[in-house]
PDB file of C-alpha atoms in Angstrom:
ATOM      1  CA  MET A  57      -0.245  -0.124   0.050  1.00  0.00           C
ATOM      2  CA  SER A  58       1.440   3.243  -0.893  1.00  0.00           C
ATOM      3  CA  LEU A  59       1.721   6.322   1.272  1.00  0.00           C
ATOM      4  CA  ALA A  60      -1.053   8.465  -0.429  1.00  0.00           C
ATOM      5  CA  ASP A  61      -3.547   4.888  -0.020  1.00  0.00           C
ATOM      6  CA  GLU A  62      -2.380   4.697   3.616  1.00  0.00           C
ATOM      7  CA  GLN A  63      -3.158   8.411   4.072  1.00  0.00           C
ATOM      8  CA  ALA A  64      -6.801   8.045   2.291  1.00  0.00           C
ATOM      9  CA  VAL A  65      -7.480   5.118   4.461  1.00  0.00           C
ATOM     10  CA  ASN A  66      -6.657   7.041   7.724  1.00  0.00           C
ATOM     11  CA  GLU A  67      -8.848   9.770   6.625  1.00  0.00           C
ATOM     12  CA  VAL A  68     -11.680   7.545   6.015  1.00  0.00           C
ATOM     13  CA  LEU A  69     -11.294   5.915   9.186  1.00  0.00           C
ATOM     14  CA  GLU A  70     -11.284   9.226  11.087  1.00  0.00           C
ATOM     15  CA  GLN A  71     -14.518  10.395   9.228  1.00  0.00           C
ATOM     16  CA  LEU A  72     -16.084   7.116  10.226  1.00  0.00           C
ATOM     17  CA  THR A  73     -14.886   7.219  13.925  1.00  0.00           C
ATOM     18  CA  ASN A  74     -16.518  10.857  13.852  1.00  0.00           C
ATOM     19  CA  LEU A  75     -19.640   9.620  12.561  1.00  0.00           C
ATOM     20  CA  LEU A  76     -19.878   6.859  14.996  1.00  0.00           C
ATOM     21  CA  GLN A  77     -19.308   9.443  18.054  1.00  0.00           C
ATOM     22  CA  GLU A  78     -22.115  11.240  16.564  1.00  0.00           C
ATOM     23  CA  ASN A  79     -24.627   8.552  16.132  1.00  0.00           C
ATOM     24  CA  GLU A  80     -27.367   8.303  18.571  1.00  0.00           C
ATOM     25  CA  ILE A  81     -26.893   4.722  19.674  1.00  0.00           C
ATOM     26  CA  ILE A  82     -23.150   4.963  20.404  1.00  0.00           C
ATOM     27  CA  GLN A  83     -23.945   8.158  22.405  1.00  0.00           C
ATOM     28  CA  ASN A  84     -26.599   6.465  24.325  1.00  0.00           C
ATOM     29  CA  TYR A  85     -24.377   3.450  25.210  1.00  0.00           C
ATOM     30  CA  GLN A  86     -21.804   5.888  26.615  1.00  0.00           C
ATOM     31  CA  GLN A  87     -24.118   7.791  28.665  1.00  0.00           C
ATOM     32  CA  ILE A  88     -25.366   4.765  30.152  1.00  0.00           C
ATOM     33  CA  LYS A  89     -21.825   3.146  30.595  1.00  0.00           C
ATOM     34  CA  GLN A  90     -20.859   6.809  32.312  1.00  0.00           C
ATOM     35  CA  ARG A  91     -23.904   6.494  34.519  1.00  0.00           C
ATOM     36  CA  VAL A  92     -22.985   2.861  35.489  1.00  0.00           C
ATOM     37  CA  ASP A  93     -19.491   3.572  36.223  1.00  0.00           C
ATOM     38  CA  GLN A  94     -20.188   6.349  38.230  1.00  0.00           C
ATOM     39  CA  ASN A  95     -23.009   4.515  40.430  1.00  0.00           C
ATOM     40  CA  LYS A  96     -21.855   3.982  43.894  1.00  0.00           C
ATOM     41  CA  ASN A  97     -24.310   1.484  44.819  1.00  0.00           C
ATOM     42  CA  LEU A  98     -23.392  -0.643  41.942  1.00  0.00           C
ATOM     43  CA  GLN A  99     -19.743  -0.110  42.932  1.00  0.00           C
ATOM     44  CA  ALA A 100     -20.607  -1.217  46.358  1.00  0.00           C
ATOM     45  CA  LEU A 101     -22.440  -4.269  45.148  1.00  0.00           C
ATOM     46  CA  GLU A 102     -19.595  -5.333  42.891  1.00  0.00           C
ATOM     47  CA  ASP A 103     -17.127  -4.863  45.621  1.00  0.00           C
ATOM     48  CA  ALA A 104     -19.212  -6.823  48.104  1.00  0.00           C
ATOM     49  CA  MET A 105     -19.564  -9.529  45.468  1.00  0.00           C
ATOM     50  CA  GLU A 106     -15.691  -9.940  44.886  1.00  0.00           C
ATOM     51  CA  ALA A 107     -15.067  -9.917  48.807  1.00  0.00           C
ATOM     52  CA  ALA A 108     -17.723 -12.960  48.967  1.00  0.00           C
ATOM     53  CA  GLN A 109     -15.983 -14.590  46.159  1.00  0.00           C
ATOM     54  CA  LYS A 110     -12.487 -14.350  47.590  1.00  0.00           C
ATOM     55  CA  GLU A 111     -13.852 -15.640  51.147  1.00  0.00           C
ATOM     56  CA  ALA A 112     -15.622 -18.473  49.171  1.00  0.00           C
ATOM     57  CA  VAL A 113     -11.849 -19.374  47.820  1.00  0.00           C
ATOM     58  CA  GLN A 114     -10.394 -18.871  51.264  1.00  0.00           C
ATOM     59  CA  PHE A 115     -12.878 -21.091  52.979  1.00  0.00           C
ATOM     60  CA  ALA A 116     -12.510 -23.729  50.411  1.00  0.00           C
ATOM     61  CA  HIS A 117      -8.941 -23.630  51.078  1.00  0.00           C
ATOM     62  CA  TYR A 118      -9.161 -23.981  55.046  1.00  0.00           C
ATOM     63  CA  GLY A 119     -11.251 -26.708  54.495  1.00  0.00           C
ATOM     64  CA  LYS A 120     -14.566 -24.792  55.577  1.00  0.00           C
ATOM     65  CA  PRO A 121     -17.185 -26.330  53.403  1.00  0.00           C
ATOM     66  CA  GLU A 122     -20.375 -24.792  55.195  1.00  0.00           C
ATOM     67  CA  ALA A 123     -18.734 -21.414  55.452  1.00  0.00           C
ATOM     68  CA  GLU A 124     -17.489 -21.564  51.688  1.00  0.00           C
ATOM     69  CA  GLN A 125     -21.309 -22.525  50.587  1.00  0.00           C
ATOM     70  CA  ALA A 126     -22.330 -19.457  52.665  1.00  0.00           C
ATOM     71  CA  ALA A 127     -19.977 -17.219  50.793  1.00  0.00           C
ATOM     72  CA  ILE A 128     -20.999 -18.569  47.379  1.00  0.00           C
ATOM     73  CA  ARG A 129     -24.693 -18.025  48.174  1.00  0.00           C
ATOM     74  CA  ARG A 130     -23.961 -14.364  49.304  1.00  0.00           C
ATOM     75  CA  ALA A 131     -21.726 -13.798  46.054  1.00  0.00           C
ATOM     76  CA  ASP A 132     -24.764 -15.451  43.689  1.00  0.00           C
ATOM     77  CA  ASP A 133     -27.315 -12.941  45.579  1.00  0.00           C
ATOM     78  CA  LEU A 134     -24.993  -9.802  45.032  1.00  0.00           C
ATOM     79  CA  LYS A 135     -24.434 -10.880  41.419  1.00  0.00           C
ATOM     80  CA  LYS A 136     -28.511 -11.395  41.030  1.00  0.00           C
ATOM     81  CA  GLN A 137     -28.983  -7.640  42.516  1.00  0.00           C
ATOM     82  CA  ILE A 138     -26.362  -6.349  40.210  1.00  0.00           C
ATOM     83  CA  ASP A 139     -27.853  -8.255  37.159  1.00  0.00           C
ATOM     84  CA  THR A 140     -31.201  -6.983  37.545  1.00  0.00           C
ATOM     85  CA  HIS A 141     -30.428  -3.572  38.580  1.00  0.00           C
ATOM     86  CA  PRO A 142     -32.246  -1.058  35.984  1.00  0.00           C
ATOM     87  CA  GLN A 143     -29.061   0.673  34.923  1.00  0.00           C
ATOM     88  CA  VAL A 144     -27.389  -2.873  34.290  1.00  0.00           C
ATOM     89  CA  VAL A 145     -30.125  -3.881  32.163  1.00  0.00           C
ATOM     90  CA  ALA A 146     -30.311  -0.552  30.211  1.00  0.00           C
ATOM     91  CA  TYR A 147     -26.462  -0.996  30.049  1.00  0.00           C
ATOM     92  CA  ARG A 148     -26.537  -4.587  28.439  1.00  0.00           C
ATOM     93  CA  ASP A 149     -29.360  -3.445  26.128  1.00  0.00           C
ATOM     94  CA  ALA A 150     -27.363  -0.088  25.054  1.00  0.00           C
ATOM     95  CA  LEU A 151     -24.304  -2.590  24.486  1.00  0.00           C
ATOM     96  CA  TYR A 152     -26.295  -5.140  22.562  1.00  0.00           C
ATOM     97  CA  GLU A 153     -27.431  -2.343  20.028  1.00  0.00           C
ATOM     98  CA  ALA A 154     -24.096  -0.575  19.868  1.00  0.00           C
ATOM     99  CA  ASN A 155     -22.459  -3.906  19.110  1.00  0.00           C
ATOM    100  CA  ASP A 156     -25.169  -4.688  16.746  1.00  0.00           C
ATOM    101  CA  LEU A 157     -24.536  -1.227  14.877  1.00  0.00           C
ATOM    102  CA  LEU A 158     -20.512  -2.049  14.776  1.00  0.00           C
ATOM    103  CA  GLN A 159     -21.258  -5.758  13.766  1.00  0.00           C
ATOM    104  CA  HIS A 160     -23.203  -4.344  10.833  1.00  0.00           C
ATOM    105  CA  LEU A 161     -20.939  -1.642   9.690  1.00  0.00           C
ATOM    106  CA  THR A 162     -17.827  -4.189  10.039  1.00  0.00           C
ATOM    107  CA  THR A 163     -19.887  -6.478   7.682  1.00  0.00           C
ATOM    108  CA  MET A 164     -20.377  -3.737   5.250  1.00  0.00           C
ATOM    109  CA  ILE A 165     -16.751  -2.695   5.288  1.00  0.00           C
ATOM    110  CA  GLN A 166     -15.729  -6.234   4.781  1.00  0.00           C
ATOM    111  CA  LYS A 167     -17.862  -6.648   1.918  1.00  0.00           C
ATOM    112  CA  GLU A 168     -16.872  -3.600   0.200  1.00  0.00           C
ATOM    113  CA  VAL A 169     -13.286  -4.317   0.619  1.00  0.00           C
ATOM    114  CA  ASN A 170     -13.627  -7.944  -0.658  1.00  0.00           C
ATOM    115  CA  ASP A 171     -15.727  -6.557  -3.514  1.00  0.00           C
ATOM    116  CA  ALA A 172     -12.908  -4.175  -4.332  1.00  0.00           C
ATOM    117  CA  MET A 173     -10.140  -6.612  -4.273  1.00  0.00           C
ATOM    118  CA  GLU A 174     -12.361  -8.992  -6.638  1.00  0.00           C
ATOM    119  CA  GLU A 175     -12.617  -6.079  -9.063  1.00  0.00           C
ATOM    120  CA  GLU A 176      -8.868  -5.597  -8.945  1.00  0.00           C
ATOM    121  CA  HIS A 177      -7.846  -9.258  -9.732  1.00  0.00           C
TER     122      HIS A 177
END
């Protein structure tokens, strides 16, 4: 690939990146992600779940099966709380939509590149 071709590709890539950043689906995803990342309650639930998981491992290591099972149940309960939290549900939905958009775009680009390559040969 020549330097001019590489520059052209970089320009198109920059335009595509800018268009994606302006896309409503991507902006919605980014806003929801930011709210999830800043949610102190979710962070506390995640920290508590990780602590319970670590306790379960430690209890297993020291041969305390009842304490291990209690820690596993606590971690599972915390995971359910996280998984059903409205912001997490909205985040997953937005992530799915953004992923779907990017997958569609990637498929279109791949098809165009393949078609262009076939025309050259």
